[in-house]
Coordinates of C-alpha atoms in Angstrom, one line a residue:
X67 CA 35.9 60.2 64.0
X68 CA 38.5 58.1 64.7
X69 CA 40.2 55.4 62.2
X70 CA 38.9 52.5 63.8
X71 CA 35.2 54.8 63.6
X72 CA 35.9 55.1 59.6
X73 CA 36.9 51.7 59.2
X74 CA 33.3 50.6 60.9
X75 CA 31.7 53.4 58.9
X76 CA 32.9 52.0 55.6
X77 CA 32.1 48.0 56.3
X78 CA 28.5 49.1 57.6
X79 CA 27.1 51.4 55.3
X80 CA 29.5 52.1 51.7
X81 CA 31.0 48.5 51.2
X82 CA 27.0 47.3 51.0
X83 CA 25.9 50.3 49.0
X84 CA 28.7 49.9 46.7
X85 CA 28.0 45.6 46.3
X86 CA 24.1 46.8 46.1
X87 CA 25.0 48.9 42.9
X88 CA 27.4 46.3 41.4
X89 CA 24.7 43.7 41.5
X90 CA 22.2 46.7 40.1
X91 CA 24.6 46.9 37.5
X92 CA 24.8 43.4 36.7
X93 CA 21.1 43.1 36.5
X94 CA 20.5 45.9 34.1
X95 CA 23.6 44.3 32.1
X96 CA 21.8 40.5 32.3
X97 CA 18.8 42.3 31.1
X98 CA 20.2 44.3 28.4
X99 CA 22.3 40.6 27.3
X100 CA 18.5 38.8 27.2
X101 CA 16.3 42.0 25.6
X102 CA 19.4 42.1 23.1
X103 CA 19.0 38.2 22.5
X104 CA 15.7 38.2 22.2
X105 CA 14.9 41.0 20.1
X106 CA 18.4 39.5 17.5
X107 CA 15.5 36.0 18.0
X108 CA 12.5 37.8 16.8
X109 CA 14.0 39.7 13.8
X110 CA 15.5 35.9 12.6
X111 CA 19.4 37.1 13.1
X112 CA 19.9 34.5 15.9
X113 CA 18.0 31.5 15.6
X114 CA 16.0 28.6 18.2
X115 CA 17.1 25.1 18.5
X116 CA 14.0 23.3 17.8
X117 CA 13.7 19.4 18.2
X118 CA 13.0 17.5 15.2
X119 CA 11.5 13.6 15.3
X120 CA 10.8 11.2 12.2
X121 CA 11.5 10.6 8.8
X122 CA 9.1 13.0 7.2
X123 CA 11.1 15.4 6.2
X124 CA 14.0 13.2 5.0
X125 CA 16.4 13.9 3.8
X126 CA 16.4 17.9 4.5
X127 CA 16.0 17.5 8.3
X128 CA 17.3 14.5 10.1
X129 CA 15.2 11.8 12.0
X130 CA 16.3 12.9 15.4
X131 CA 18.5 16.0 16.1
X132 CA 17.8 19.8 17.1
X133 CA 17.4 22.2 14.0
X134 CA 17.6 26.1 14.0
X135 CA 14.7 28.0 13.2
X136 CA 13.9 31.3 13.3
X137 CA 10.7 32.2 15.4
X138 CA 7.8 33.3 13.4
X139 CA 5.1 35.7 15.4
X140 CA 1.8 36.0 13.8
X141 CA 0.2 39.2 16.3
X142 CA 0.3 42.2 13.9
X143 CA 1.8 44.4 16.7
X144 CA 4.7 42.6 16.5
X145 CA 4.3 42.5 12.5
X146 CA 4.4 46.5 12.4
X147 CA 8.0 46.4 13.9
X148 CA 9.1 43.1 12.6
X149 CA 7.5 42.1 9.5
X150 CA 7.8 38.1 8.5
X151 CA 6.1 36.6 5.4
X152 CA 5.4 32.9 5.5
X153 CA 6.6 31.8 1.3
X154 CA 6.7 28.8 -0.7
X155 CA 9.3 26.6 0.2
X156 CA 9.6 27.6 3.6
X157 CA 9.9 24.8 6.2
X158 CA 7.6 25.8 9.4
X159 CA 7.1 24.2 12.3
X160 CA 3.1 24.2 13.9
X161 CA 0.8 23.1 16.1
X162 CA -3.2 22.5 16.1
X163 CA -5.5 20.4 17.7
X164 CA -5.4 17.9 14.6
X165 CA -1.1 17.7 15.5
X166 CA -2.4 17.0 19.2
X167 CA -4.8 14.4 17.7
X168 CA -2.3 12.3 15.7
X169 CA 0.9 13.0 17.7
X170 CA -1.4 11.9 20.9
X171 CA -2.2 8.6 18.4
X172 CA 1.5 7.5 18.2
X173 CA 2.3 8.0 21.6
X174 CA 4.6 10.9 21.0
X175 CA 5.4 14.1 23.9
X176 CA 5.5 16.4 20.8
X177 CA 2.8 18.3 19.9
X178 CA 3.9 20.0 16.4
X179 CA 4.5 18.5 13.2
X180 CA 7.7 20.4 10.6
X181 CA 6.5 20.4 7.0
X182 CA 7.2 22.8 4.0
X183 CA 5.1 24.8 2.7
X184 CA 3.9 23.9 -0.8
X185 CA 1.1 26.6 -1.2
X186 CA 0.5 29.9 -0.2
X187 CA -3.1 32.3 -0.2
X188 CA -4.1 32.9 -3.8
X189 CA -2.5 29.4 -4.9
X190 CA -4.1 26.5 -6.7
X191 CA -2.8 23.0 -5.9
X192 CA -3.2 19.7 -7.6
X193 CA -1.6 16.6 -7.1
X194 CA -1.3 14.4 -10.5
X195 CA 0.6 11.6 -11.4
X196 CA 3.1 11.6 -8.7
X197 CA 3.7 15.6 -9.0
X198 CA 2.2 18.8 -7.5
X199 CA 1.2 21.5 -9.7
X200 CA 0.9 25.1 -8.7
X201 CA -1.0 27.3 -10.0
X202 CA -0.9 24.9 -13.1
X203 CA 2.8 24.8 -13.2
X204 CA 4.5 21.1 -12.4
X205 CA 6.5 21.8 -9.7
X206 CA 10.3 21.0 -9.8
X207 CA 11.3 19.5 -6.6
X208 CA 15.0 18.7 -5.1
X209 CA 14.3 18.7 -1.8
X210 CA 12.1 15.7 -1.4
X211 CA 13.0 11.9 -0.9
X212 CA 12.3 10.5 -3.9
X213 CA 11.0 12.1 -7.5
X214 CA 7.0 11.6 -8.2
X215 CA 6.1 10.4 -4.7
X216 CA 3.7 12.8 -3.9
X217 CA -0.2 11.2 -3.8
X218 CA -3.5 12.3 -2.5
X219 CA -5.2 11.8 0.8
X220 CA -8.2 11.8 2.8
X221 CA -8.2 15.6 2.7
X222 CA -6.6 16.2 -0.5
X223 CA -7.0 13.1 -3.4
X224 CA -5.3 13.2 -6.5
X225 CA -6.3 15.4 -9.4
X226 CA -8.6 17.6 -7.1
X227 CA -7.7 21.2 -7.1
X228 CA -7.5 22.8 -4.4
X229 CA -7.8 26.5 -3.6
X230 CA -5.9 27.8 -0.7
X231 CA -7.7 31.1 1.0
X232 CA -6.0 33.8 2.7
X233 CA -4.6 33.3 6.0
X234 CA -4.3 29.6 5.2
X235 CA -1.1 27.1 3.7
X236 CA -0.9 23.9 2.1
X237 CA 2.3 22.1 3.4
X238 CA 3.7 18.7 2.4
X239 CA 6.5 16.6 4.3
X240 CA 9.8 16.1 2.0
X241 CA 9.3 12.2 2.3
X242 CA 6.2 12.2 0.8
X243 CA 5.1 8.8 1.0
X244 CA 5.3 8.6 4.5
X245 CA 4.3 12.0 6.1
X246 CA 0.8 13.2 7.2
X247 CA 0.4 16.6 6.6
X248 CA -2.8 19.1 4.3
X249 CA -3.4 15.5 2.6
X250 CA -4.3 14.2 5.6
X251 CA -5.3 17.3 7.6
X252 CA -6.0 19.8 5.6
X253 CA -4.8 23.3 5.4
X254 CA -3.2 24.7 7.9
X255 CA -3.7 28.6 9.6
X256 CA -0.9 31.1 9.7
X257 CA -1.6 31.4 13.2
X258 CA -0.5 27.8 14.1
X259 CA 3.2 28.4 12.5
X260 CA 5.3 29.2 15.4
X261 CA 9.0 28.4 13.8
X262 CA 10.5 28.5 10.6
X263 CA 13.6 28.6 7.7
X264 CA 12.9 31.0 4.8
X265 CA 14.1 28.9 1.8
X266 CA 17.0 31.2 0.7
X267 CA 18.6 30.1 4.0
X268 CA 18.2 26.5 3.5
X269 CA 20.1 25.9 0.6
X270 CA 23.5 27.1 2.5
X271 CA 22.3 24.4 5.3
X272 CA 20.7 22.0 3.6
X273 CA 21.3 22.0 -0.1
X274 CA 24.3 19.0 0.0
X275 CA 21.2 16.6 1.3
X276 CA 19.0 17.6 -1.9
X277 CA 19.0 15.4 -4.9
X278 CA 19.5 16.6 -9.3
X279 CA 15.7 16.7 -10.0
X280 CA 16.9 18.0 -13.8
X281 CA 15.3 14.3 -15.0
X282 CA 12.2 14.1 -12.6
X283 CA 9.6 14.9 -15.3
X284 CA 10.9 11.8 -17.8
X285 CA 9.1 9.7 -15.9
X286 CA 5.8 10.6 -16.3
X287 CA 3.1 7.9 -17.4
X288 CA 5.5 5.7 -16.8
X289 CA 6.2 2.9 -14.4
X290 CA 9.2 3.4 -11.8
X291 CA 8.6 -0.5 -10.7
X292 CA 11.6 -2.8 -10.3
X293 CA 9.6 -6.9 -10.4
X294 CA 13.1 -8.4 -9.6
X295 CA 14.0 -6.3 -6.8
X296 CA 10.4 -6.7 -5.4
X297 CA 9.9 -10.3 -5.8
X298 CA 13.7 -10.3 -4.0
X299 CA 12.1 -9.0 -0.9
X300 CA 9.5 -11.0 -0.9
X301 CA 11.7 -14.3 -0.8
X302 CA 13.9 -12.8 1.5
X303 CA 10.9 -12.9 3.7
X304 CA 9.9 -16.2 2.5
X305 CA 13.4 -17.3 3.4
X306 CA 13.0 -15.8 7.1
X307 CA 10.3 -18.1 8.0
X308 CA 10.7 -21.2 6.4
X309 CA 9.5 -21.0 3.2
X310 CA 10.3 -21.8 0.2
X311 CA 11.1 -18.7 -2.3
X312 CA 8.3 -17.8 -5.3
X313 CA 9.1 -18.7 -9.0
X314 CA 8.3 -15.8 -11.0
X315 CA 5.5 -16.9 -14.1
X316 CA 5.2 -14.7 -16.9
X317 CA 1.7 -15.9 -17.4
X318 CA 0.7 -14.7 -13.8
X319 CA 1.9 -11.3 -14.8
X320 CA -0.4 -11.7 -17.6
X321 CA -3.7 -12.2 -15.8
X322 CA -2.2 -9.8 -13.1
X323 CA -2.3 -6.7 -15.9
X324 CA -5.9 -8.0 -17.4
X325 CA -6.9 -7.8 -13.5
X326 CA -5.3 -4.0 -13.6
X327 CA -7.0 -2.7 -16.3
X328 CA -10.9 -4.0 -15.5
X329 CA -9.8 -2.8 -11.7
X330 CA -9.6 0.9 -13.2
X331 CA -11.6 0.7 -15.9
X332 CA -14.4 -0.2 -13.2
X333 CA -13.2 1.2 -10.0
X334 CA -13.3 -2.0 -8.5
X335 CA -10.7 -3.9 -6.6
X336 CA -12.4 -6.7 -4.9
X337 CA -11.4 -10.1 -5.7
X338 CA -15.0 -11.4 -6.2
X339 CA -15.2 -8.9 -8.9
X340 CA -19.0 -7.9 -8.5
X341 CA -19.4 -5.5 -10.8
X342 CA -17.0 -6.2 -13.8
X343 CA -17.8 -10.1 -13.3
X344 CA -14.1 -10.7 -14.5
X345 CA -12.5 -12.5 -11.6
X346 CA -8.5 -13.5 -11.1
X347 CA -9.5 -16.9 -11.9
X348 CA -10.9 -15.4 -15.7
X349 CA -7.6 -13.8 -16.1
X350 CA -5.8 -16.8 -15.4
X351 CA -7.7 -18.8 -18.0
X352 CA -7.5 -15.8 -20.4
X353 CA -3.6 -16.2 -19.5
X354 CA -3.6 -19.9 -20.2
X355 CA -3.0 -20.8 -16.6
X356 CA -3.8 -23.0 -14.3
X357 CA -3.1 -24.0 -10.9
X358 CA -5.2 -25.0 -7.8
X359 CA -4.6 -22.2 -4.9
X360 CA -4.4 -18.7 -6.0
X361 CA -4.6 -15.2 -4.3
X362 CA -4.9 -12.0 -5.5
X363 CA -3.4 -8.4 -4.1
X364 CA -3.9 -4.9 -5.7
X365 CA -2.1 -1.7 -4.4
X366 CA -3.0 1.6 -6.0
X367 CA 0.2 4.6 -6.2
X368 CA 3.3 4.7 -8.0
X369 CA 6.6 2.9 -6.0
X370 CA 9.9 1.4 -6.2
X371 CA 10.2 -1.7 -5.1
X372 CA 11.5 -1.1 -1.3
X373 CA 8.6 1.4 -1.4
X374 CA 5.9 -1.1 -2.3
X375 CA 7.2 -3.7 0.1
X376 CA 7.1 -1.4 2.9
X377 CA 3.4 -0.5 2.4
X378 CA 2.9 -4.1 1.3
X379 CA 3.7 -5.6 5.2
X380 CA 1.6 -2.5 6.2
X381 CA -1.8 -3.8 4.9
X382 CA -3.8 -5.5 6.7
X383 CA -3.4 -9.4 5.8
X384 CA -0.3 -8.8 3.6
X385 CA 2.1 -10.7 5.8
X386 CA -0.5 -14.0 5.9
X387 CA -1.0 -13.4 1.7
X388 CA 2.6 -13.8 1.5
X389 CA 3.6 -16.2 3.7
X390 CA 0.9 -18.6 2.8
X391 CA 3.2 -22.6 2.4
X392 CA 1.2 -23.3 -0.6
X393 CA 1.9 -20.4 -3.1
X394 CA 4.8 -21.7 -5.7
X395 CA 4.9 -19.2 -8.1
X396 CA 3.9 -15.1 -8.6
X397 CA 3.6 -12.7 -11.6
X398 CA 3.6 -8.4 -10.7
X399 CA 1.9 -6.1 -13.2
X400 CA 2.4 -2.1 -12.7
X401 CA -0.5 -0.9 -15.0
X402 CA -0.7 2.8 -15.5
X403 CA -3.8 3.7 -16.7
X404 CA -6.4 6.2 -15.5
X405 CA -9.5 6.5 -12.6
X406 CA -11.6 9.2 -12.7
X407 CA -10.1 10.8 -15.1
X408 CA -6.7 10.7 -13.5
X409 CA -3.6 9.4 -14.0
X410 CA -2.6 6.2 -11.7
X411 CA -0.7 3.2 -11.4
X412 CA -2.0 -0.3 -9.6
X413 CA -0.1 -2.8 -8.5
X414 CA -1.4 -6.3 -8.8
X415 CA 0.0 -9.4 -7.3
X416 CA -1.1 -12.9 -8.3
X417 CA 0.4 -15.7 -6.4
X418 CA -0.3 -19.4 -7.1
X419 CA 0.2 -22.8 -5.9
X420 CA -0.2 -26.6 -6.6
X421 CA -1.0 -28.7 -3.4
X422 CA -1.0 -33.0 -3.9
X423 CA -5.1 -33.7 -3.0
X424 CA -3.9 -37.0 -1.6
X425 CA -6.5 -39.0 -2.2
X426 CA -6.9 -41.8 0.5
X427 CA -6.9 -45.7 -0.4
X428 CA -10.4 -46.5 0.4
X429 CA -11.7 -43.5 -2.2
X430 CA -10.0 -45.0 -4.6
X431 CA -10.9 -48.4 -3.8
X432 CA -14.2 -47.4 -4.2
X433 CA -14.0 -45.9 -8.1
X434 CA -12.1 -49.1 -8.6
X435 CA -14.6 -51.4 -7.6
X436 CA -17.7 -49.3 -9.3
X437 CA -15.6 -49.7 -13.1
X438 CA -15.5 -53.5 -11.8
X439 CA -19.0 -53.9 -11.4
X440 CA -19.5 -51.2 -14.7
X441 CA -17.4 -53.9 -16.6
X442 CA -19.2 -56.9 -15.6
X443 CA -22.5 -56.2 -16.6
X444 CA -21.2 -54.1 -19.6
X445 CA -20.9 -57.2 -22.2
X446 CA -24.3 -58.8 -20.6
X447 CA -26.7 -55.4 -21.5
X448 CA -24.4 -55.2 -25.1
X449 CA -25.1 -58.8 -26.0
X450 CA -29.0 -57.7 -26.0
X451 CA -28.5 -56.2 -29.4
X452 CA -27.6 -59.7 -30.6
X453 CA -31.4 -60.9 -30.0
X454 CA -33.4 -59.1 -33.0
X455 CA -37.0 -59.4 -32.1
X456 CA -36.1 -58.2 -27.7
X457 CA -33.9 -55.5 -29.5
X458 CA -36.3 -54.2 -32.0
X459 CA -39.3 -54.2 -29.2
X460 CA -36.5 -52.5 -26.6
X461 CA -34.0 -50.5 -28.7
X462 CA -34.0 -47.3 -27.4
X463 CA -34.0 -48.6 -23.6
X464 CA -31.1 -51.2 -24.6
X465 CA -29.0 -48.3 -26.8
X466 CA -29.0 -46.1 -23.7
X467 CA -28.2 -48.2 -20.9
X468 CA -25.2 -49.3 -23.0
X469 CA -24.0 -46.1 -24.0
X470 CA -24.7 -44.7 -20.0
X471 CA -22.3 -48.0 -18.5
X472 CA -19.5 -47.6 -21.7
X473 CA -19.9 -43.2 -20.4
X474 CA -19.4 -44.2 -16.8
X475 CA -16.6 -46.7 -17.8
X476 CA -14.9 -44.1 -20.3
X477 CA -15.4 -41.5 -16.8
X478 CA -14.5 -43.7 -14.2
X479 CA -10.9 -44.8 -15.6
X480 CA -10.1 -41.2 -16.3
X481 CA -11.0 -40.6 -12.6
X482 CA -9.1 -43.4 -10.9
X483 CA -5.9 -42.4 -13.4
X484 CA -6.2 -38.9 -12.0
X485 CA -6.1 -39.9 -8.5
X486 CA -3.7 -42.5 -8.7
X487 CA -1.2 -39.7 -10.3
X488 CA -2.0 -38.0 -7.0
X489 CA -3.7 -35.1 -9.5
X490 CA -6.1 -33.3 -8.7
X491 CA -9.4 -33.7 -10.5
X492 CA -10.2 -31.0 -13.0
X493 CA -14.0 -29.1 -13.6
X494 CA -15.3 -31.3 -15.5
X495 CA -13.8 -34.4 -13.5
X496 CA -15.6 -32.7 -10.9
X497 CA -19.1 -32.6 -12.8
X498 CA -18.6 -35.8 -13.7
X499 CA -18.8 -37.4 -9.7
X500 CA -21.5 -35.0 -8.9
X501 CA -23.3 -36.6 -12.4
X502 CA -23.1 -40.2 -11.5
X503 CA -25.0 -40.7 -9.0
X504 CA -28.0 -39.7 -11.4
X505 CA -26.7 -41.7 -14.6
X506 CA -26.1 -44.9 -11.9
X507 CA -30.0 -44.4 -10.8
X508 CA -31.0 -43.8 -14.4
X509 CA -29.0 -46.9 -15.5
X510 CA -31.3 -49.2 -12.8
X511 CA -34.3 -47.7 -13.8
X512 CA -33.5 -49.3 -17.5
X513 CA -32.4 -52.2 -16.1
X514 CA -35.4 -53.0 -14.4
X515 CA -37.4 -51.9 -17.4
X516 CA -35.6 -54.5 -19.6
X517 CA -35.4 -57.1 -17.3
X518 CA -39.3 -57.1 -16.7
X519 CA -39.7 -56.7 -20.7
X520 CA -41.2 -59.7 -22.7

């Protein structure tokens, strides 16, 4: 074979064979690289970025960002090889068709929800007073938002225990007063975690964002509630539509803590009052105040101020109730006290106002000319006392048609000084123009009486 015949030999057949085995190589090597990669994933030594959205977990995970988690494989196969053990304080990531549910709610391509776990199988949990217990044990907490924040749900209320069985978790987001998770839920299977960070490797990551929860437990029983701050917001609001700002009244504070304590003492927090019959308008009088428009709004849970605004604009009719024109003044109690036999603290608003009746010219016109006609006949009917013989035949007739036109005088100047003062009329100013109308007919019945009297 020639050289030209080796040349063609080499091109045809051993320059392929040789490329073939090079990429053969490369494949076995790329294979190696992604076996080696996954197998460093599954044992936790290399880690998965996972997306993270919201402020639940504030402030240990960020609102947006991608976090590193290690992948977490239930299947006891893989457990025999690779054993992982889900522990308190853990932060998992899962997914089950109540996460579907919600997520689907708030519109939101996720379909997991990142929480920590709080409770493992064999643990008790209670929530109480702003803190979760373990196993009877108050838990110490750095890692969450803001100290005593923690209350019950749907699923899990305050003060219940609740047992947590094998194969199950209780999880919590760190911000607890605004993530869903087992209080809403419930508790969650083993088998729905599919991420997570074992505690002892969060506090090299995370530890800088946790706050000194040495001082957490002073506050117990006690009210965390900043009035001035709170009644700040609330005129800042004011202020943004137009309105003018609320004058804080001590004696509104007062009937708003006499409302607190029949609210718990009766489980009630209907302004009507049904079953304790002790409305807002009995604590005002009971507070020594007065006023002509007043509204009344209870919240039930322990907050700062920023807090309690928040949730405040979230209830329904809360932005109407606070941005009602006619409310001057407002008084905030925090009452701690207890419901069912657990600890709680209600917030009670009570806002009050003073709007001019403005009475119209011909209504008072009208009082005016009725005390006329009163004072007219008044020294006529009196006079008949002067005539011995027609008053001792006639005294009882001619004693009270007198003392009904010098009652209706006495009433009707009060009346006309109240609305010419642009005042409004009080109760019993008010029972008094309902009563007239019978004391007038009564008064014509007497005269006609006397009048046709010998």
């Amino acid at each position: 074979m020639n050289k030209a015949d080796n040349s063609f030999f080499y091109n045809l057949v051993i320059w392929p064979l040789k490329l073939l085995g090079m990429l053969v190589q490369l494949v076995l090597f790329a294979a190696f690289i992604f076996a080696g990669w996954f197998i460093l994933q599954m044992i936790g030594i290399l880690t998965v970025q996972v997306p993270v959205s919201g402020a639940s977990m504030l402030p240990t995970l960020p609102e947006e960002g991608y976090v590193p988690f290690q992948r977490y494989y239930y299947d006891e196969r893989v457990q025999k090889f690779i054993p992982q053990k889900i522990q308190r304080g853990d932060i998992v990531v899962f997914e089950n068709q109540e996460t579907h549910q919600e997520l689907a709610k708030q519109h939101k391509d996720s379909s997991g929800f990142v929480k920590r776990v709080v409770g493992i199988a064999g643990d008790t949990i209670q929530i109480r007073d702003g803190f979760v217990y373990v196993n009877g044990a108050k838990l110490a907490e750095p890692y969450i938002y803001k100290p005593r924040s923690t209350f019950g749900g749907k699923e899990v209320q305050d003060c219940e225990v609740v047992s947590v069985p094998e194969g199950k978790l209780f999880v919590l987001g760190d911000n607890r007063k605004v993530s869903m998770d087992s209080r809403q839920i419930g508790l969650i299977s083993i088998r729905d975690v599919q991420f997570y960070i074992p505690f002892e490797k969060q506090e090299d990551q995370f530890a800088n964002r946790w706050r000194d929860a040495s001082h957490d437990f002073d506050t117990e029983n006690e009210s965390l509630f900043d009035v001035d701050a709170f009644v700040s917001l609330l005129n800042k609001k004011r202020s943004e539509n137009g309105l003018k700002p609320l004058h804080y009244q001590p004696k509104l504070e007062y009937s708003a803590k006499l409302r607190a304590e029949v609210m718990l003492r009766y489980n009630e927090f209907d302004s009507e009052a049904p079953q304790s019959g002790y409305s807002m308008k009995d604590a005002m009088a009971d507070a020594n105040y007065f006023n002509i428009v007043y509204g009344e709004f209870p919240m039930i849970g322990y907050y700062d101020a920023e807090e309690l605004y928040d949730a405040f604009m979230e209830q329904p009719g809360a932005s109407e109730f606070l941005l009602n024109k006619d409310y001057d003044e407002i008084g905030v109690s925090t009452f701690v006290g207890e419901q069912n036999n657990c600890p709680v603290q209600v917030v009670v608003q009570h806002l009050a106002g003073y709007i001019p009746p403005d009475y119209s010219q011909g209504e008072i016109v009208s009082w005016k000319d009725g005390l006329s006609r009163l004072e007219r006949v008044q020294s006529g009917w009196a006079k008949l006392k002067d005539y011995e013989e027609y008053y001792s035949k006639n005294r009882t007739a001619v004693d009270r048609i007198n003392e009904i036109i010098t009652l209706r005088i006495s009433r009707f100047k009060q009346i006309i000084n109240r609305m010419e003062s642009n005042q409004w009329l009080t109760e019993e100013e008010k029972a008094w123009t309902r009563e007239d109308s019978s004391l007038a007919e009564e008064q014509d019945r007497l005269a006609d009486q006397l009048n046709n009297a010998n």
